[in-house]
Coordinates of C-alpha atoms in Angstrom, one line a residue:
X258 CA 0.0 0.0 0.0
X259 CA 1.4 3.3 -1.2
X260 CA 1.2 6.8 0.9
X261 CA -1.4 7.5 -1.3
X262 CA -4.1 4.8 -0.5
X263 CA -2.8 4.4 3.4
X264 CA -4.1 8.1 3.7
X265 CA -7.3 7.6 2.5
X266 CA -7.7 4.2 3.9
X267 CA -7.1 6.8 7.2
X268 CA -9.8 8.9 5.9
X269 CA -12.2 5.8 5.1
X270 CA -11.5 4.9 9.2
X271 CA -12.1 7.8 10.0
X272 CA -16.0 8.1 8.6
X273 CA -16.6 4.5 9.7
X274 CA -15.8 6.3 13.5
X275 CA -18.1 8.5 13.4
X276 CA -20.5 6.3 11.6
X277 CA -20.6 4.0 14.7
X278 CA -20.8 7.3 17.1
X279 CA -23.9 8.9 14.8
X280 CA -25.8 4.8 14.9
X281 CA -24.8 4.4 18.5
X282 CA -26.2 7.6 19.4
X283 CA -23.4 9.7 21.6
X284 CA -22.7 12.9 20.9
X285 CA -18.6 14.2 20.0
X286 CA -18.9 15.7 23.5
X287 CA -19.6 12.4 25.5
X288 CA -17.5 10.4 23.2
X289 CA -14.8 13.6 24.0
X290 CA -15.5 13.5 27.3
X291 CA -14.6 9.7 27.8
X292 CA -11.5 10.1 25.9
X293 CA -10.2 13.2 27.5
X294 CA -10.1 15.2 24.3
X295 CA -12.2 18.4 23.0
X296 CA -15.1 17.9 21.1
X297 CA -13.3 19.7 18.0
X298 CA -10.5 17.5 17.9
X299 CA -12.5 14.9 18.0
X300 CA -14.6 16.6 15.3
X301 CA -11.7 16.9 13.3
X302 CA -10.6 13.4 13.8
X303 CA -14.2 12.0 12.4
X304 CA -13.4 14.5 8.8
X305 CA -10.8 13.2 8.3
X306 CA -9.1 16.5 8.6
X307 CA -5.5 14.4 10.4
X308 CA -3.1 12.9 8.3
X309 CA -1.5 11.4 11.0
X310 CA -4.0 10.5 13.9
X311 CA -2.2 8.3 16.1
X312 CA -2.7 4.6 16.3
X313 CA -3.7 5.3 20.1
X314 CA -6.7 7.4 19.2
X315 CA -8.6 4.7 17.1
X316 CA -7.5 1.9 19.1
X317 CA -9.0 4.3 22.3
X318 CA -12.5 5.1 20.2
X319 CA -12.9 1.4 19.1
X320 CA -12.7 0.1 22.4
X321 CA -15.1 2.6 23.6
X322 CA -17.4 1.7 20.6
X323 CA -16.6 -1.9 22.3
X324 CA -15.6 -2.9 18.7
X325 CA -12.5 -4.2 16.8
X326 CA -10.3 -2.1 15.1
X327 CA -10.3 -4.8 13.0
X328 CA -13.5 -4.5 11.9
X329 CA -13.3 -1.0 11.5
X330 CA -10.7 -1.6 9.1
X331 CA -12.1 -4.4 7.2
X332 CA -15.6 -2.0 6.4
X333 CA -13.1 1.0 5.4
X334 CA -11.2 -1.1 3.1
X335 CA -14.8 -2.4 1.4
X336 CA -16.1 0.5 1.4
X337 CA -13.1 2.4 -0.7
X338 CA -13.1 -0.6 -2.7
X339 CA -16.6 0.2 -3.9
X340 CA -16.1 3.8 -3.6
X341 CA -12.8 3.0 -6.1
X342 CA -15.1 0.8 -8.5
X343 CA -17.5 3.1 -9.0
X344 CA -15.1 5.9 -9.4
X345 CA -16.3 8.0 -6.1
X346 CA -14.9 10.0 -4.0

């Protein structure tokens, strides 16, 4: 995997966290609040807007969204690959 796709792998990640905030119904400030981090960094983290969130952060929001990183991955990847098949982005 080149810079390139890691990065938006990352940014793929990123909107599956927020997707699993948003269905399990928690706001950024309770989720922010757990994790001892501002609702805007947060925020930020969810767009996508870091290129380099550190490993620590989504390991920390997918235990608190009691599910695998793993996982998180694994829908990310499917869901660039169908974004990338279908020319999306």
């Amino acid at each position: 995997m080149n810079k390139f796709e890691a990065k938006r792998l990352q940014y793929y990640m990123c909107n599956e966290m927020k997707f699993i905030r948003k269905n399990k119904k928690l706001s950024q400030e309770e989720v922010a609040y757990a994790l001892n981090i501002t609702p805007s960094y947060l925020s930020r983290i969810e767009n996508g807007k870091f290129t380099n969130t550190p490993l620590f952060l989504f390991l920390q929001l997918a235990d608190f969204y009691e599910v695998s990183l793993e996982k998180i991955i694994t829908i990310a990847e499917k869901k660039k690959e169908l974004d990338d098949e279908y020319n999306i982005d």
